[in-house]
Coordinates of C-alpha atoms in Angstrom, one line a residue:
X23 CA 0.0 0.0 0.0
X24 CA 1.2 3.5 -0.8
X25 CA 2.3 5.8 1.9
X26 CA 0.1 8.7 2.8
X27 CA 1.3 12.2 3.9
X28 CA -1.2 14.7 5.2
X29 CA -1.1 18.3 6.1
X30 CA -1.2 17.1 9.8
X31 CA 2.0 15.1 9.2
X32 CA 4.8 17.6 8.7
X33 CA 8.1 16.3 7.2
X34 CA 10.5 15.9 10.0
X35 CA 13.8 15.2 8.1
X36 CA 14.1 18.4 6.0
X37 CA 14.6 21.0 8.7
X38 CA 18.2 21.8 7.7
X39 CA 17.9 20.9 4.0
X40 CA 18.8 23.8 1.6
X41 CA 15.8 22.8 -0.6
X42 CA 13.3 22.7 2.3
X43 CA 11.0 25.4 0.9
X44 CA 10.8 23.7 -2.5
X45 CA 10.1 20.3 -0.9
X46 CA 7.3 21.9 1.2
X47 CA 5.8 23.7 -1.8
X48 CA 5.8 20.6 -3.9
X49 CA 4.3 18.5 -1.1
X50 CA 1.6 21.2 -0.6
X51 CA 0.7 21.1 -4.3
X52 CA 0.5 17.3 -4.2
X53 CA 3.3 17.0 -6.8
X54 CA 5.3 14.9 -4.4
X55 CA 5.2 14.0 -0.7
X56 CA 7.0 11.9 1.9
X57 CA 7.3 8.2 2.2
X58 CA 5.2 7.9 5.4
X59 CA 6.1 8.5 9.0
X60 CA 6.8 12.1 8.3
X61 CA 9.9 11.3 6.4
X62 CA 10.8 12.6 2.9
X63 CA 14.2 11.0 2.6
X64 CA 15.7 14.0 0.8
X65 CA 19.1 12.3 0.3
X66 CA 17.7 9.3 -1.5
X67 CA 18.2 9.2 -5.3
X68 CA 15.1 9.8 -7.4
X69 CA 13.8 6.7 -9.1
X70 CA 12.3 6.3 -12.5
X71 CA 9.0 5.2 -10.8
X72 CA 8.9 8.5 -8.8
X73 CA 9.9 10.4 -11.9
X74 CA 6.9 9.1 -13.8
X75 CA 4.5 10.2 -11.0
X76 CA 6.0 13.7 -10.7
X77 CA 6.2 14.3 -14.5
X78 CA 2.6 13.2 -15.1
X79 CA 1.2 15.2 -12.2
X80 CA 3.0 18.3 -13.7
X81 CA 1.3 17.4 -17.1
X82 CA -2.1 17.7 -15.5
X83 CA -2.9 14.1 -14.7
X84 CA -4.2 13.1 -11.2
X85 CA -4.6 10.0 -9.1
X86 CA -7.9 9.0 -10.8
X87 CA -6.1 9.1 -14.2
X88 CA -3.3 7.0 -12.8
X89 CA -5.8 4.5 -11.4
X90 CA -7.4 4.2 -14.9
X91 CA -4.1 3.9 -16.6
X92 CA -3.2 0.7 -14.6
X93 CA -5.5 -1.1 -17.0
X94 CA -3.5 0.0 -20.1
X95 CA -1.9 -2.9 -22.0
X96 CA 1.4 -4.1 -20.7
X97 CA 4.4 -2.4 -22.3
X98 CA 7.4 -3.6 -20.2
X99 CA 8.5 -6.9 -18.8
X100 CA 9.1 -5.3 -15.3
X101 CA 5.9 -3.0 -15.1
X102 CA 2.7 -4.9 -14.4
X103 CA 0.0 -5.6 -11.8
X104 CA 1.7 -7.7 -9.1
X105 CA 5.2 -6.3 -9.9
X106 CA 5.9 -5.7 -6.2
X107 CA 8.0 -2.8 -4.9
X108 CA 7.1 -0.1 -7.3
X109 CA 3.5 -1.2 -8.1
X110 CA 2.1 2.1 -6.7
X111 CA 3.6 3.7 -9.9
X112 CA 2.1 1.3 -12.4
X113 CA -0.5 3.8 -13.7
X114 CA 1.9 6.8 -13.7
X115 CA 4.5 4.8 -15.7
X116 CA 1.9 3.7 -18.2
X117 CA 0.8 7.4 -18.6
X118 CA 4.4 8.7 -18.9
X119 CA 5.1 6.2 -21.7
X120 CA 1.8 6.8 -23.4
X121 CA 2.4 10.6 -23.4
X122 CA 6.0 10.1 -24.7
X123 CA 7.6 11.7 -21.6
X124 CA 9.7 8.7 -20.4
X125 CA 10.6 5.7 -22.4
X126 CA 11.9 2.2 -21.6
X127 CA 15.4 0.9 -22.3
X128 CA 14.8 -0.8 -25.6
X129 CA 15.3 -4.3 -24.1
X130 CA 11.7 -4.6 -23.0
X131 CA 12.3 -3.1 -19.5
X132 CA 11.5 0.2 -17.8
X133 CA 13.7 -0.1 -14.7
X134 CA 11.3 1.5 -12.2
X135 CA 13.8 1.3 -9.3
X136 CA 16.7 2.8 -11.4
X137 CA 18.0 6.2 -10.7
X138 CA 18.3 9.2 -13.0
X139 CA 21.0 11.8 -13.7
X140 CA 20.4 15.5 -13.5
X141 CA 20.5 15.7 -17.3
X142 CA 17.8 12.9 -17.6
X143 CA 15.5 14.7 -15.2
X144 CA 16.2 18.0 -17.0
X145 CA 15.1 16.3 -20.2
X146 CA 11.9 15.0 -18.6
X147 CA 11.0 18.5 -17.4
X148 CA 11.9 20.0 -20.8
X149 CA 9.7 17.5 -22.5
X150 CA 6.8 18.1 -20.0
X151 CA 7.1 21.8 -20.6
X152 CA 7.0 21.3 -24.4
X153 CA 10.4 22.6 -25.4
X154 CA 12.1 19.4 -26.7
X155 CA 13.0 19.6 -30.4
X156 CA 14.4 17.1 -32.8
X157 CA 18.1 17.1 -32.9
X158 CA 18.6 18.6 -29.5
X159 CA 22.2 17.5 -28.6
X160 CA 22.6 15.1 -25.7
X161 CA 23.3 16.1 -23.0
X162 CA 24.7 19.6 -23.8
X163 CA 21.6 20.8 -25.6
X164 CA 19.4 19.8 -22.7
X165 CA 21.8 21.3 -20.1
X166 CA 21.8 24.6 -22.0
X167 CA 18.0 24.7 -22.4
X168 CA 17.5 23.8 -18.7
X169 CA 19.7 26.9 -17.9
X170 CA 17.8 29.1 -20.2
X171 CA 14.4 28.0 -18.8
X172 CA 15.6 28.8 -15.2
X173 CA 15.4 25.1 -14.1
X174 CA 18.8 25.1 -12.5
X175 CA 18.3 28.0 -10.1
X176 CA 19.6 27.4 -6.6
X177 CA 21.1 24.1 -7.8
X178 CA 24.6 22.8 -8.2
X179 CA 23.9 21.3 -11.6
X180 CA 26.2 18.5 -12.7
X181 CA 24.8 16.8 -15.8
X182 CA 26.0 13.3 -15.1
X183 CA 25.4 13.3 -11.3
X184 CA 22.5 11.2 -10.0
X185 CA 19.7 13.5 -8.8
X186 CA 18.5 13.3 -5.2
X187 CA 14.9 13.7 -4.1
X188 CA 15.6 17.1 -2.5
X189 CA 17.3 18.4 -5.7
X190 CA 14.4 17.1 -7.8
X191 CA 12.0 19.2 -5.6
X192 CA 14.1 22.3 -6.3
X193 CA 14.3 21.5 -10.0
X194 CA 10.6 20.8 -10.1
X195 CA 9.7 24.0 -8.1
X196 CA 11.7 26.0 -10.7
X197 CA 9.7 24.4 -13.5
X198 CA 6.4 25.0 -11.7
X199 CA 6.9 28.6 -10.7
X200 CA 9.5 30.0 -13.0
X201 CA 9.4 28.4 -16.4
X202 CA 6.8 29.4 -19.0
X203 CA 5.5 27.0 -21.6
X204 CA 5.9 28.0 -25.3
X205 CA 2.3 29.4 -25.2
X206 CA 3.1 31.6 -22.2
X207 CA 1.3 29.5 -19.6
X208 CA 2.9 28.2 -16.5
X209 CA 2.6 24.8 -14.8
X210 CA 1.3 26.5 -11.6
X211 CA -1.7 27.8 -13.7
X212 CA -2.4 24.2 -14.7
X213 CA -2.2 23.0 -11.1
X214 CA -4.9 25.5 -10.3
X215 CA -3.2 27.4 -7.5
X216 CA -3.6 24.5 -5.1
X217 CA -0.8 25.8 -3.0
X218 CA -3.1 28.3 -1.5
X219 CA -5.5 25.7 -0.3
X220 CA -5.0 23.3 2.5
X221 CA -3.6 20.1 1.0
X222 CA -5.9 17.1 1.2
X223 CA -4.4 13.7 1.8
X224 CA -2.1 12.9 -1.0
X225 CA -1.2 9.3 -1.9
X226 CA 2.4 9.2 -2.8
X227 CA 5.6 7.3 -3.2
X228 CA 6.2 3.8 -1.9
X229 CA 9.8 3.4 -0.5

């Protein structure tokens, strides 16, 4: 069962984290939350399962959409009902693949527990925002575009370094509040200003 974080359960392991504000903002919006017990595990590396959930939430999908997407036909050998550890993300992964935001490895697997580099997460956000173009050089084109869009603010960005959950929160907050889509809209507009409201219970990542 997925962990639940509520407004009444503050995160107790981010007090001295430099990205605390971003973590709290993203948790309030429902974009991401803790792993239960009031813990966010900011130093843990972001997984591809978690990345799918965050990216699809930013794209405007919700828990109901993810629940429906669980029924989509199986695409990967390691993503299916009964898969175990990362099954909470089944619908989110199916959505991310269907929307063309995250792909598998080409060998029939997705690797839900695998980690991502900063450049890989930058690419996912760039794709979600609608700025990816054919022929964008890897990773330098993505690095440059992430900088131009303001995604790297308050981050020590190292393209090939694995991205932690706290860094992902800062990266994502930059995308939500600072970056504009090509049509001039912002992700925060899509999320409907939910930050001003008291967050309801949000089902989120399984450890």
